[in-house]
Tab-separated table of C-alpha atoms in Angstrom:
chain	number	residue	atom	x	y	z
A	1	UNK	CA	139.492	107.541	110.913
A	2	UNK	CA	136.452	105.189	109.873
A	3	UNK	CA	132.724	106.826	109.276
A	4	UNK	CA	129.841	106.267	111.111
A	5	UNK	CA	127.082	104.511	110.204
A	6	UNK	CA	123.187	105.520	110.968
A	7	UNK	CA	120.590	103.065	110.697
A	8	UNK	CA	116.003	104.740	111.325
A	9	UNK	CA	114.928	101.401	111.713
A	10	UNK	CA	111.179	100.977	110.774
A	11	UNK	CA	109.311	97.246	110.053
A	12	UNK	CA	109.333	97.516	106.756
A	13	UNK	CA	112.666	99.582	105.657
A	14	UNK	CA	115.379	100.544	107.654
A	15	UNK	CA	116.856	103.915	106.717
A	16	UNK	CA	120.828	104.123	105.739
A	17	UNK	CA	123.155	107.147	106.019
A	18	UNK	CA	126.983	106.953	106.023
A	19	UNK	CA	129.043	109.300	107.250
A	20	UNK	CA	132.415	110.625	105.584
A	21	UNK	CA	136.064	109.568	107.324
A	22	UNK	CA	136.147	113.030	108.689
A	23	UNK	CA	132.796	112.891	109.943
A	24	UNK	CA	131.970	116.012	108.773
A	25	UNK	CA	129.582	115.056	105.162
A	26	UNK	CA	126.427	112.921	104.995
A	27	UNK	CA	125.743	110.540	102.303
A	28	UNK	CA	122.559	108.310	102.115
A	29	UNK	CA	122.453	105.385	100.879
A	30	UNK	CA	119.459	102.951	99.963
A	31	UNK	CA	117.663	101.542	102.791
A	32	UNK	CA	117.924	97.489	103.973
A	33	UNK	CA	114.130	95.955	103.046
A	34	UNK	CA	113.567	94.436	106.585
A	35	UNK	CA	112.968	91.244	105.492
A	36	UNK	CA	114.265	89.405	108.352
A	37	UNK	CA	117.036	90.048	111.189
A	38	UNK	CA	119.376	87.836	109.201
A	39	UNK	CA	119.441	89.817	106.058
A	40	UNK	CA	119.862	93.316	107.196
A	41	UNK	CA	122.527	91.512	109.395
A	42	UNK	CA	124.343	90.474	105.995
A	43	UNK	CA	123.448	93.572	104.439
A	44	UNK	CA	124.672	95.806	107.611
A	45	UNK	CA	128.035	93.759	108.068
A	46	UNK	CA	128.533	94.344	104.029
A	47	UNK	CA	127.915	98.319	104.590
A	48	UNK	CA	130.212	97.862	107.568
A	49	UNK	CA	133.400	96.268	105.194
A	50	UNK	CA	132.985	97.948	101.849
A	51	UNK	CA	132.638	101.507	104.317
A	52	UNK	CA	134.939	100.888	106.805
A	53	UNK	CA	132.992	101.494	109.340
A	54	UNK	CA	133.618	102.524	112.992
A	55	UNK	CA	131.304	103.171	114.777
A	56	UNK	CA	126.795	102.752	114.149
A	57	UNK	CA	124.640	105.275	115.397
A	58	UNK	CA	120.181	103.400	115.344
A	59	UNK	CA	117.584	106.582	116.116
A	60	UNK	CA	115.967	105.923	118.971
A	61	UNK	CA	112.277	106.654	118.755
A	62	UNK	CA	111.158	108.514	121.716
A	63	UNK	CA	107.622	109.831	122.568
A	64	UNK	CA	107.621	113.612	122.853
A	65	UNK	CA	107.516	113.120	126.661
A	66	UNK	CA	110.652	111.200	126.222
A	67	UNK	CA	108.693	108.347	127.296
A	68	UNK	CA	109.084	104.728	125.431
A	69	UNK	CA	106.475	103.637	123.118
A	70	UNK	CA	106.206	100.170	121.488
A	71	UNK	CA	108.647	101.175	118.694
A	72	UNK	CA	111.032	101.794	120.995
A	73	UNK	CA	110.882	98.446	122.743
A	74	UNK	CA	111.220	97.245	119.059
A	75	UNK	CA	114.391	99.045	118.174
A	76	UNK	CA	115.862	98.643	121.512
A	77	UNK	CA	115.245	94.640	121.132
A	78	UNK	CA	117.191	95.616	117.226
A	79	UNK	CA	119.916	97.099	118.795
A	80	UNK	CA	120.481	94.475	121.786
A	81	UNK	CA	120.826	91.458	118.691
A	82	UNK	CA	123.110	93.755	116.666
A	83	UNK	CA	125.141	94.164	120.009
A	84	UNK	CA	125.344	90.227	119.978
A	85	UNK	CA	126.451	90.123	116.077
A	86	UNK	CA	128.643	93.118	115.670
A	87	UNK	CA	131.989	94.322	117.139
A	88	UNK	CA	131.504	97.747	116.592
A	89	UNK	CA	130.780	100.519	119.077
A	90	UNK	CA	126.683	100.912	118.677
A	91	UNK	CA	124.952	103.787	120.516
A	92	UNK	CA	121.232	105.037	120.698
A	93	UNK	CA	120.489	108.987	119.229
A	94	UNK	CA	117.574	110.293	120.715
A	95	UNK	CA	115.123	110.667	116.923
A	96	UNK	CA	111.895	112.872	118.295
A	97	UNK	CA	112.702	115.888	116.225
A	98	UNK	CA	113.587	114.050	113.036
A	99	UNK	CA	110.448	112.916	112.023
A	100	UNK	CA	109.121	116.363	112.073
A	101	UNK	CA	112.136	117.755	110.290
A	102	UNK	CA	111.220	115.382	107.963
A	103	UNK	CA	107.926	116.185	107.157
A	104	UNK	CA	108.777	119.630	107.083
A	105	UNK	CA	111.360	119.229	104.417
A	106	UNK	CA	109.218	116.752	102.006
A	107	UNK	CA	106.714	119.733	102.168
A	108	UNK	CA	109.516	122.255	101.413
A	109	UNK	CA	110.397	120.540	97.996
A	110	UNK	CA	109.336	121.469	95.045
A	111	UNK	CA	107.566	118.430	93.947
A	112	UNK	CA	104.437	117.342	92.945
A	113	UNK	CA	103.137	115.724	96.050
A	114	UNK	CA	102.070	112.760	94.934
A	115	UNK	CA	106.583	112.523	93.899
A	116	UNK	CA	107.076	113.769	97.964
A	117	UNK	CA	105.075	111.045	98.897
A	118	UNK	CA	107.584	108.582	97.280
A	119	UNK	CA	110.529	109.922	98.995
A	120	UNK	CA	112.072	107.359	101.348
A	121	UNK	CA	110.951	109.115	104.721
A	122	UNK	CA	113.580	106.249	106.575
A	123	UNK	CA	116.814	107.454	103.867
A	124	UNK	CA	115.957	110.935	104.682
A	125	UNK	CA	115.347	110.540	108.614
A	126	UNK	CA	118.582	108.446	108.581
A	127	UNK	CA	120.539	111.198	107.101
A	128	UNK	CA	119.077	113.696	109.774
A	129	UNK	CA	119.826	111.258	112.336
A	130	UNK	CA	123.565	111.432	111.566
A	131	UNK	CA	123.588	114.970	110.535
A	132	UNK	CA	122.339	115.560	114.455
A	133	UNK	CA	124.325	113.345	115.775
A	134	UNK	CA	127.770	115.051	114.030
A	135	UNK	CA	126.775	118.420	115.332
A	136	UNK	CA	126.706	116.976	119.004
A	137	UNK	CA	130.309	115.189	117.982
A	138	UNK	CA	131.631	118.463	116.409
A	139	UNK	CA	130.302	119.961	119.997
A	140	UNK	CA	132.010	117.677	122.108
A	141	UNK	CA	135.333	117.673	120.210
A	142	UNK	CA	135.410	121.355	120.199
A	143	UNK	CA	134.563	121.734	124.111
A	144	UNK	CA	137.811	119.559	124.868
């Protein structure tokens, strides 16, 4: 079995979580400085060897209406390039609740906040990304 790979693409950074080979653990890793399309390419295809990766999971930012906003016109144009570059199965996970999640959890640490400020909000919405992503996998599996 190969992991799965979730990318929280923003302009600047693009968050990075990895998934174990049993799908079952969450590991972040740094995020890709979005420098342009043809080094997170590199960087994403190097993620995709070294991991063995199956299968890449992008968070797909939705307005709370479930309506598109610009930054989902932006990640959906993302996704449609990777399509062209990469032979791996790439699907769209619905992100609205993450960000908020997110928040909550940077206010939940015990850190001075001027240190929760400086956590990378794309690592950590990655990671909930994929975390969300393997419940609804666990779900499926375990309704067959």
């Amino acid at each position: 079995m190969g992991k799965i790979l979730a990318l929280d693409y923003g302009t600047n950074l693009i968050g990075v979580a990895i998934s174990d080979d049993t799908k079952t653990f969450v590991f972040p890793r740094s995020s890709i400085k979005n420098l342009s399309y043809d080094v997170v390419l590199n960087k994403i295809n190097q993620i995709i060897r070294e991991e063995k990766i199956e299968e890449i999971v992008i968070g797909l930012p939705l307005r709370m209406s479930g309506q598109y906003s610009d930054q989902t016109e932006i990640v959906n144009d993302f996704k449609n390039r990777l399509d062209k570059d990469i032979n791996i199965d790439i699907k769209m996970f619905d992100e609205r609740l993450t960000s908020i999640q997110s928040k909550k959890l940077k206010t939940q640490i015990y850190l001075k906040k001027t240190e929760r400020e400086n956590i990378d909000k794309n690592k950590l919405e990655s990671v909930l990304i994929l975390e969300t992503y393997l419940e609804k996998y666990k779900q499926l599996i375990d309704n067959k």
